[in-house]
Coordinates of C-alpha atoms in Angstrom, one line a residue:
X16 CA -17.2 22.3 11.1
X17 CA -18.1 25.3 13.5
X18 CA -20.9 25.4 16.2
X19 CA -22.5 27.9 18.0
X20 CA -24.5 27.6 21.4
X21 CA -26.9 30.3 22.0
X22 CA -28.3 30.4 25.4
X23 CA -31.1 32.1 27.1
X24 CA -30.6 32.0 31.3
X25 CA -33.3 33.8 33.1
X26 CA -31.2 37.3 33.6
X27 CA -28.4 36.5 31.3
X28 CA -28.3 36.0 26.9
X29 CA -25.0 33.9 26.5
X30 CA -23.4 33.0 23.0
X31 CA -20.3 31.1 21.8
X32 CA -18.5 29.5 19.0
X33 CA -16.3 26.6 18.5
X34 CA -14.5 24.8 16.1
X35 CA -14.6 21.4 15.5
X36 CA -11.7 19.7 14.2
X37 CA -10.7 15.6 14.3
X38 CA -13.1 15.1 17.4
X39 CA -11.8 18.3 19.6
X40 CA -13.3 21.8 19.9
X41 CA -11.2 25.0 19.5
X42 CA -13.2 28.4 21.3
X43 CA -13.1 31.0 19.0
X44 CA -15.2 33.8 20.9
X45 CA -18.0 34.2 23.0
X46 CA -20.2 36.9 24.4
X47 CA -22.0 37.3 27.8
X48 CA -24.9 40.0 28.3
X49 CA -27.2 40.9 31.1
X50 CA -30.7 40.6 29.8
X51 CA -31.4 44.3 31.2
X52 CA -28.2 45.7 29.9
X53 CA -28.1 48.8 28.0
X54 CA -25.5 48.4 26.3
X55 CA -27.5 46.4 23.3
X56 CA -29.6 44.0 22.7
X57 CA -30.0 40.2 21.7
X58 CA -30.9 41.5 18.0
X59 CA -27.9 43.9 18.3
X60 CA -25.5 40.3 19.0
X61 CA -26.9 37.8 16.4
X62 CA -26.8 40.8 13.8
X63 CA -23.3 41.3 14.7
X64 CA -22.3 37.2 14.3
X65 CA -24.6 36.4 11.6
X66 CA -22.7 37.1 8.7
X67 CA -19.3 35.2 10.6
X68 CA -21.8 32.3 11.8
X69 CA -23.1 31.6 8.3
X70 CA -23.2 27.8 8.3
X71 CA -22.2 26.7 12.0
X72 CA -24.5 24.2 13.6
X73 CA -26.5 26.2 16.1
X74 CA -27.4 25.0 19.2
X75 CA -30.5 27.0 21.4
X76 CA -30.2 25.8 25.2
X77 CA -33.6 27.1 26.8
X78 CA -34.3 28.1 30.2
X79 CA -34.5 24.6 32.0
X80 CA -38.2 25.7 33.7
X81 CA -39.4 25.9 30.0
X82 CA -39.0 21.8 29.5
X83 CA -40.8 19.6 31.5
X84 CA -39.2 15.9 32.4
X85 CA -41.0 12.8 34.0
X86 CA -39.4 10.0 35.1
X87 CA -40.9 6.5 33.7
X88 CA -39.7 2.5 34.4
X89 CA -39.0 2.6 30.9
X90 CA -35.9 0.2 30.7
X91 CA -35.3 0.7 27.0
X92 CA -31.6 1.5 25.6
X93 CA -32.8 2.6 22.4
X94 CA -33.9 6.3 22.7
X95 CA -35.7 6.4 19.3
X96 CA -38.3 3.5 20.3
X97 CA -38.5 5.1 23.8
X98 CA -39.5 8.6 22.3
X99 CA -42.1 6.4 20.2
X100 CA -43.6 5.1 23.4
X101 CA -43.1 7.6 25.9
X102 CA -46.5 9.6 24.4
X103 CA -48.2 7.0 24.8
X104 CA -47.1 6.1 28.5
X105 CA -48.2 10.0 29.5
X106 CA -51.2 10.1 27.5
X107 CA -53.6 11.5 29.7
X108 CA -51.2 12.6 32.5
X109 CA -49.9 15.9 31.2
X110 CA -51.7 18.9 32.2
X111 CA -52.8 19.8 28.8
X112 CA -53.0 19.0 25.2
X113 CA -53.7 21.3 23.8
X114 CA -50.0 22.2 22.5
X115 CA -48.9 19.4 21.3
X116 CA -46.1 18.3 22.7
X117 CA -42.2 17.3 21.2
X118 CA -40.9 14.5 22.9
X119 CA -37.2 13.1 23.4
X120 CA -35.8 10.3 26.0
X121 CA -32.7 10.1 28.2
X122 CA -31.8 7.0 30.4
X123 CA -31.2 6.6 33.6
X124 CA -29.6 4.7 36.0
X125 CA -31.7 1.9 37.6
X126 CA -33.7 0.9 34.6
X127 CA -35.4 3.9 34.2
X128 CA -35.8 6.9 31.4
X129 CA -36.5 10.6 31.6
X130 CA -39.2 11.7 29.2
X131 CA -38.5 15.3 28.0
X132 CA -41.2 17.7 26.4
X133 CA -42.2 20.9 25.2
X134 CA -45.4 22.6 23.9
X135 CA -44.7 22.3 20.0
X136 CA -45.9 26.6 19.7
X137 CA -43.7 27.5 22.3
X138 CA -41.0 25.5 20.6
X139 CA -41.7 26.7 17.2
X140 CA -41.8 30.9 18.6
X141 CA -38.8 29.9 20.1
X142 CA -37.3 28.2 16.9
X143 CA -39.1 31.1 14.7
X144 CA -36.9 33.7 17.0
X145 CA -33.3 32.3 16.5
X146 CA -34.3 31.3 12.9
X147 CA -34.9 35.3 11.7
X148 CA -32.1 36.6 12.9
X149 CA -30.1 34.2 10.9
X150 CA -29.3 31.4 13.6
X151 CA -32.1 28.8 12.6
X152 CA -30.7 26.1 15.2
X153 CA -30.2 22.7 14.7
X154 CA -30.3 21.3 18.2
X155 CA -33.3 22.6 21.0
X156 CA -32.4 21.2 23.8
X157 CA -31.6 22.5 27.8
X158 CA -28.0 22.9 29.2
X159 CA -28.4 20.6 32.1
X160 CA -28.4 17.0 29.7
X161 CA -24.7 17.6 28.7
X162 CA -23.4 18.5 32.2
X163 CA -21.9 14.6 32.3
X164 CA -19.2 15.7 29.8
X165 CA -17.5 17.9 32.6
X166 CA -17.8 15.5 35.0
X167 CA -14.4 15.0 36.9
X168 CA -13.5 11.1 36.5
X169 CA -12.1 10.7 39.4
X170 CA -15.2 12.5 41.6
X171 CA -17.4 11.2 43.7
X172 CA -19.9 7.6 43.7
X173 CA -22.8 9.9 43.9
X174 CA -22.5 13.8 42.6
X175 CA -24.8 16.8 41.9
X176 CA -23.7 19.4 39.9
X177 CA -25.6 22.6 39.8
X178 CA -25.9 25.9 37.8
X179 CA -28.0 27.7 39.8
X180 CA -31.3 27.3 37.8
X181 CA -31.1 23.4 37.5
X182 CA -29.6 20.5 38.8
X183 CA -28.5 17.1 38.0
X184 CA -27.4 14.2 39.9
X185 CA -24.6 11.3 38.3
X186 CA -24.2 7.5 40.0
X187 CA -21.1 6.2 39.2
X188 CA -21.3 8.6 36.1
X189 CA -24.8 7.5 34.7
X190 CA -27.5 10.2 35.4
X191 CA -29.9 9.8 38.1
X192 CA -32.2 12.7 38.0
X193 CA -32.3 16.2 36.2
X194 CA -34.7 18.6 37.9
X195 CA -35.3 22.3 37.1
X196 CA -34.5 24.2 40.6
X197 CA -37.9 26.3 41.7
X198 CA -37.9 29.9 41.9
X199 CA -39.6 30.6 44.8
X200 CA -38.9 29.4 48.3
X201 CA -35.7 29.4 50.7
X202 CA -32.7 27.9 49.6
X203 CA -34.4 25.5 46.7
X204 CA -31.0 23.7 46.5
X205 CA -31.0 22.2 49.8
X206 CA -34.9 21.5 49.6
X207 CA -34.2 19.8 46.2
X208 CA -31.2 17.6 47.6
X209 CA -32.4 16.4 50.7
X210 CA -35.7 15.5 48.4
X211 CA -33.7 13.6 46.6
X212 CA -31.5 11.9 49.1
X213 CA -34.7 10.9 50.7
X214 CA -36.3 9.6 48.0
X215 CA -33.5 7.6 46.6
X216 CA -31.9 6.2 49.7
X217 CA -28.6 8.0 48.4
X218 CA -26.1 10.3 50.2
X219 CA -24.9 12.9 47.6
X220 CA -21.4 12.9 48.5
X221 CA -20.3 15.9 46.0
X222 CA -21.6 19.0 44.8
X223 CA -20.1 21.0 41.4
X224 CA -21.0 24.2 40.2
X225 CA -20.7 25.0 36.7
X226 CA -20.5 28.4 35.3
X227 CA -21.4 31.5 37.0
X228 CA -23.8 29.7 39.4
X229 CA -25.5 32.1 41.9
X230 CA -27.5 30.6 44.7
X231 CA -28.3 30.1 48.5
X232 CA -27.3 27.3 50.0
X233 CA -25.7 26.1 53.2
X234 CA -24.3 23.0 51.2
X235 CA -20.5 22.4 50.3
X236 CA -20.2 23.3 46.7
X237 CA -17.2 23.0 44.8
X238 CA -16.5 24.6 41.6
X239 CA -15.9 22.2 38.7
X240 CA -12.4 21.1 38.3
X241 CA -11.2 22.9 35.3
X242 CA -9.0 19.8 33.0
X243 CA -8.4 17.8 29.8
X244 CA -10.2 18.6 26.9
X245 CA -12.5 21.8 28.5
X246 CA -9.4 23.6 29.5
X247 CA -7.0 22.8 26.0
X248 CA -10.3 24.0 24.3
X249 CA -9.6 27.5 25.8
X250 CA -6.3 27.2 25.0
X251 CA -5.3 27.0 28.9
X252 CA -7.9 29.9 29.5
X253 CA -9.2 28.7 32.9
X254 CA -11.5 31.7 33.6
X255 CA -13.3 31.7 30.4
X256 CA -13.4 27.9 30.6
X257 CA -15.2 28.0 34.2
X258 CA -17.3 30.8 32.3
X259 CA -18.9 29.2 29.5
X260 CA -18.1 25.1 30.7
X261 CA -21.9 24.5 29.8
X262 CA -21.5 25.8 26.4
X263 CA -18.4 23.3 26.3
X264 CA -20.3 20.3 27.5
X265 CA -23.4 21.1 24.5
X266 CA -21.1 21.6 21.7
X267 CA -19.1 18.5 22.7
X268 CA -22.1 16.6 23.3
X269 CA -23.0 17.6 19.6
X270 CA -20.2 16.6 18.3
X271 CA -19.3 13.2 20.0
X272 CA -22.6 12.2 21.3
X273 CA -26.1 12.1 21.1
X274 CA -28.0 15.5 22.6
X275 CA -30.9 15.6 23.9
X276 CA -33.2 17.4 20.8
X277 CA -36.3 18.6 21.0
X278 CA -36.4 19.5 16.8
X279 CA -38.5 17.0 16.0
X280 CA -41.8 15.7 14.0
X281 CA -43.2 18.6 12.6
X282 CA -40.2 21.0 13.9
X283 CA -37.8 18.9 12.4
X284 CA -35.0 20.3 11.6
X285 CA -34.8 19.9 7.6
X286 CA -32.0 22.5 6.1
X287 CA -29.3 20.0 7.1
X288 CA -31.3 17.6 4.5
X289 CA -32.1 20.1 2.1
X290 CA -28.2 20.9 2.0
X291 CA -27.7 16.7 2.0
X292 CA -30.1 16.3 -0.9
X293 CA -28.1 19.1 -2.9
X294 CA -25.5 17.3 -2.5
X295 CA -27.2 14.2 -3.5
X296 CA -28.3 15.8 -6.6
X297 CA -25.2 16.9 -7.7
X298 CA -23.7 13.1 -6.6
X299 CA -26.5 11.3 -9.0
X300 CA -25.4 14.1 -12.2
X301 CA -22.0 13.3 -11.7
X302 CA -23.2 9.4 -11.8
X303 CA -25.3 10.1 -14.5
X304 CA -22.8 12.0 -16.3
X305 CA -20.4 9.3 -15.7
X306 CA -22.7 6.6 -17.1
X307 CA -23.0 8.8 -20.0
X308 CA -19.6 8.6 -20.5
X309 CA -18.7 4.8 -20.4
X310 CA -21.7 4.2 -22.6
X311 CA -20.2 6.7 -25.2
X312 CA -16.9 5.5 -24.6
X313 CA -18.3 1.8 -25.1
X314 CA -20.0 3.2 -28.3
X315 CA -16.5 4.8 -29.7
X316 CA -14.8 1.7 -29.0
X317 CA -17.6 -0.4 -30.7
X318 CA -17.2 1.8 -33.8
X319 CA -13.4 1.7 -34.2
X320 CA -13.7 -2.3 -33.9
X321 CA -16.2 -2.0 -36.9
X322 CA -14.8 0.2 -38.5
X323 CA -11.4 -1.6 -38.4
X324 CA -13.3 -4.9 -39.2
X325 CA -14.4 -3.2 -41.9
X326 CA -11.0 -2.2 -43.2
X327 CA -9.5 -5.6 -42.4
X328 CA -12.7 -7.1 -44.4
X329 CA -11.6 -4.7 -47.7
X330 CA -8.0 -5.6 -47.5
X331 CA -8.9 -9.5 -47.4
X332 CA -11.2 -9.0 -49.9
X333 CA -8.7 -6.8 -52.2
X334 CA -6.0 -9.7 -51.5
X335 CA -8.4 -12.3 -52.6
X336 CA -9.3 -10.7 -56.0
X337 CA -5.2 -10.3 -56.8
X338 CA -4.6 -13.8 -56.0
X339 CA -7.9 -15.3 -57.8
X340 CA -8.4 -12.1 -60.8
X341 CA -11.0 -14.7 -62.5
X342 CA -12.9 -15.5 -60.0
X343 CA -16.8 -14.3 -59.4
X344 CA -17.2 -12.6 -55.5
X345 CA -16.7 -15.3 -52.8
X346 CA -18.7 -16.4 -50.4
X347 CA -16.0 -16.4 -48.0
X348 CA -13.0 -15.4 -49.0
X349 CA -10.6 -16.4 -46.1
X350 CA -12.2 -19.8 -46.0
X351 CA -11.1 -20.0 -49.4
X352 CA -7.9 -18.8 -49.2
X353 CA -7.1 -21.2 -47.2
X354 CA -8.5 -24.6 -48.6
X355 CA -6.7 -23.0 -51.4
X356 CA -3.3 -22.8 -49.4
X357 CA -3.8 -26.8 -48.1
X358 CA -5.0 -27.6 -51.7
X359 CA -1.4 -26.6 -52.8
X360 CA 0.3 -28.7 -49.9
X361 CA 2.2 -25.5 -48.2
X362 CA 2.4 -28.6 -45.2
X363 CA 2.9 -31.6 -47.3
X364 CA 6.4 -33.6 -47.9
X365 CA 5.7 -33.3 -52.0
X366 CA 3.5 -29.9 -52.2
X367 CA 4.2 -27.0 -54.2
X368 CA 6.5 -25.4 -51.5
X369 CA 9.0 -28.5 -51.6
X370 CA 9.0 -28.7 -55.3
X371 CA 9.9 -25.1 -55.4
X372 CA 12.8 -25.4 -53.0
X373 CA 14.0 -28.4 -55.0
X374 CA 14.0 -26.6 -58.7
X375 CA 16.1 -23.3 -56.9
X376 CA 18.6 -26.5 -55.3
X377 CA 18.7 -27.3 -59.2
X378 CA 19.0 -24.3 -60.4
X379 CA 21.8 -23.2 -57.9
X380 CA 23.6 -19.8 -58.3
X381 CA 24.0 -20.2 -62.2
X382 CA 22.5 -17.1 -64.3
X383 CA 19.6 -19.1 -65.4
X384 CA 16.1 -18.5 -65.8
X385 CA 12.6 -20.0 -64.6
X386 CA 9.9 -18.0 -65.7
X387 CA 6.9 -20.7 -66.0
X388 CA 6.5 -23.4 -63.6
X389 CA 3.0 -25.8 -63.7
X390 CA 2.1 -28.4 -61.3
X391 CA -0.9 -30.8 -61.7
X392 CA -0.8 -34.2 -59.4
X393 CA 2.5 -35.9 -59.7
X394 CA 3.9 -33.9 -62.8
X395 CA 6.2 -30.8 -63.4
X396 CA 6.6 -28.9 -66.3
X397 CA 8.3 -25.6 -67.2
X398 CA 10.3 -23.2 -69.0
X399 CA 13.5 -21.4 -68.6
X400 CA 16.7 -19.6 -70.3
X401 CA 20.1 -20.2 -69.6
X402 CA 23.5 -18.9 -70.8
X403 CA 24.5 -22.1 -72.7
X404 CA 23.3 -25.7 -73.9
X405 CA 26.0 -27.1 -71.4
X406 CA 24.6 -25.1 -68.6
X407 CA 21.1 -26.7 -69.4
X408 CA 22.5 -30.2 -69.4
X409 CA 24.3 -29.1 -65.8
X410 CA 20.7 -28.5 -64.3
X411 CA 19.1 -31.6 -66.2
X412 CA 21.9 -33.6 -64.0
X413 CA 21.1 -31.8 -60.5
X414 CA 17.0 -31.7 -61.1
X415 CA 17.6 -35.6 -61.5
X416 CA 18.9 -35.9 -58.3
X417 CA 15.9 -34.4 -56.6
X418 CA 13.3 -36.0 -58.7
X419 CA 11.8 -39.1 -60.0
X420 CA 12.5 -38.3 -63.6
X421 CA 13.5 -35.0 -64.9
X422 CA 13.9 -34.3 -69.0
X423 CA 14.6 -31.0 -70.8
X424 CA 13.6 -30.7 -74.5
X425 CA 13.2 -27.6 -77.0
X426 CA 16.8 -26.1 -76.1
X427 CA 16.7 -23.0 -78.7
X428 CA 19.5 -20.0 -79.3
X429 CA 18.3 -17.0 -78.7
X430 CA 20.1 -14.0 -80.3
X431 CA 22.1 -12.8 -77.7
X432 CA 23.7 -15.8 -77.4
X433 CA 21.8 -17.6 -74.6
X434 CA 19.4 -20.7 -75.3
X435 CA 15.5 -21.2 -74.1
X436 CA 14.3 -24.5 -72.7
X437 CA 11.5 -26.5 -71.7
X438 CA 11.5 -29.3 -68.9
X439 CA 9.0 -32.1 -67.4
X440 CA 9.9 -34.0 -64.2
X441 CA 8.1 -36.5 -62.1
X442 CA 8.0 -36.4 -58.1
X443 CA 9.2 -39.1 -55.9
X444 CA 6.6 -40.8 -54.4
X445 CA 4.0 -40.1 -56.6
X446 CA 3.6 -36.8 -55.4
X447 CA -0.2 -35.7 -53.7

């Protein structure tokens, strides 16, 4: 992700860009002009960027005397439900309403909450501006509401820090008080300070100054300790981080916090959800695609399965007419199948299996014959060749062992020397 921060001063047109990357910000460049300069102009600058800045989020810092702020005992955390109330709470108060006004909230310290606005058209032109030359921005907000990110840690209780057109004051490192400093009069600093101190019952024990700060003042300013994360994002660049620290402090706020944003209702910024709901789009085809898919995939599946029930239904039903070649067309022809397989006892001690095993006991390893076997109930008849009258009587003797009764009749020569016969045995038991 890259961001830019564009930012009008009242002498000075200011612009740099970042890169954001796992919570940290990377300066890539930045470019300071005098509003009077020569050299070029603002157009000149964004025409120049716009084709690298494609795509950043832009952020537009106005002048700090083009926002007005009111402080309100507004104890409420929640900055969305504050902004909801706050118009309410100044309805009547503001000078005019004739612009409509673009509200957000900041708290404070002490219970209270800063309510931020700005005429809607004067927002819009300014919006209108950026947005033309190719840097519609995404934040509108005023430099001064991200100064805490530079804070020092270790500073004082009570601080001020200062960039010579606005100031803000921290307690313990929650803000206090944002003002914009006045133009005219002596020393507005000092005037604005002691104001404070007064009012507050405070003693302001340290002043910063951030960026190129030019002002009168017989206070003790310090510059802003240049450390951590705003010096490693200049890559140890101390001067340029000194230089553009505000810029620092807005894209950081951006990125890890909540800005202050003055894009909202009907200036809301909406190409950040146009470019979500493309992506949407694309999301639900892909969905949509997907369920496609599985439902074709269940309909393949569901036609192999009948197509091999089908298959598996031919083959039983070719099976069926080899074993039963009389039959009409069955009803169900594996139902039948298998009454007929327990009809024939496969699983009984007498059944058609065992009385098979028992004629090829009697019929051993001899080069004999048995080419007609019938069963019915308890009786066993059949036909067969074997080599000689002797080898007949040899398999009359070993059937007799394994049945009831066994008898062969009708032994016949045959002309190649071997005889036919017929036999009739009984089962033990009865048979079933």
């Amino acid at each position: 992700m890259f961001i830019t921060v564009i930012q009008t001063t009242a002498t000075e047109f200011i612009l740099s860009r970042y890169q954001a990357r796992r919570g940290t910000l990377t300066f890539l460049k930045g470019v300071r002009q005098q509003l009077d300069s020569e050299e070029g102009t603002v157009s000149d600058i964004l025409a120049a960027w716009k084709d690298e800045c494609a795509g950043d989020r832009i952020i537009l810092a106005l002048p700090p005397a083009g926002i007005a702020m009111r402080e309100l005992t507004l104890p409420i955390s929640d900055r969305k439900k504050a902004r909801e109330i706050m118009p309410l709470e100044l309805k009547g108060e503001m000078a005019s309403d004739a612009d409509e006004p673009v509200f957000d909230a900041l708290p404070l310290s002490g219970g209270r909450s800063a309510a931020i606005w700005g005429g809607q058209k004067q927002l819009a032109e300014e919006i209108a501006a950026c947005a033309g030359s190719g840097f519609e921005p995404e934040i509108v907000t005023t430099a001064m509401f991200s100064w805490h990110r530079v804070l020092p840690k270790d500073g004082a209780a009570t601080m001020a820090i200062t960039d010579g057109e606005a100031v803000a004051v921290y307690v313990a490192g929650q803000p206090l008080f944002f003002r914009a400093l006045p133009k005219g009069g002596e020393r507005p600093l000092d005037a604005t300070i002691a104001a404070i101190e007064l009012a507050r019952e405070i003693s302001i024990e340290q002043i910063f100054t951030i960026g190129p700060a030019r002002l009168e003042t017989s206070l003790e300013l310090t510059p802003l300790p240049i450390a951590g994360a705003l010096l490693s994002t200049f890559a140890g660049d101390s001067n340029a981080a000194a230089d553009l620290a505000p810029h620092f402090a807005m894209a950081e706020e951006l990125l890890l916090g909540e800005p202050v944003n003055l894009r909202r209702g009907a200036l809301k910024y909406t190409r950040q959800t146009a470019r979500l709901r493309r992506k949407l789009r694309l999301t639900y085809a892909l969905a949509a695609a997907l369920v496609i898919l599985i439902f074709a995939e269940a309909g393949l599946r569901y036609y192999l399965v009948r197509r091999d029930v089908a298959s598996l239904d031919t083959s039983i039903r070719s099976i069926y007419k080899e074993v039963f070649p009389t039959r009409a067309k069955a009803v169900d022809e594996v139902s039948e199948l298998k009454a007929e397989i327990k009809r024939l006892g496969a699983s009984g001690s007498e059944g058609v299996l065992v009385l098979l095993t028992k004629l090829a006991q009697a019929k051993g390893d001899e080069a004999r014959e048995l080419y007609e076997v019938d069963f019915d109930g308890n009786q066993i008849t059949g036909r067969g060749y074997d080599r000689s009258a002797q080898s007949v009587t040899d398999f009359k003797t070993k059937a007799g062992a394994l049945f009831a009764s066994f008898e062969v009749s009708e032994i016949k020569s045959r002309p190649d020397g071997s005889v036919s016969f017929a036999f009739r045995g009984a089962l033990k038991g009865g048979g079933k």
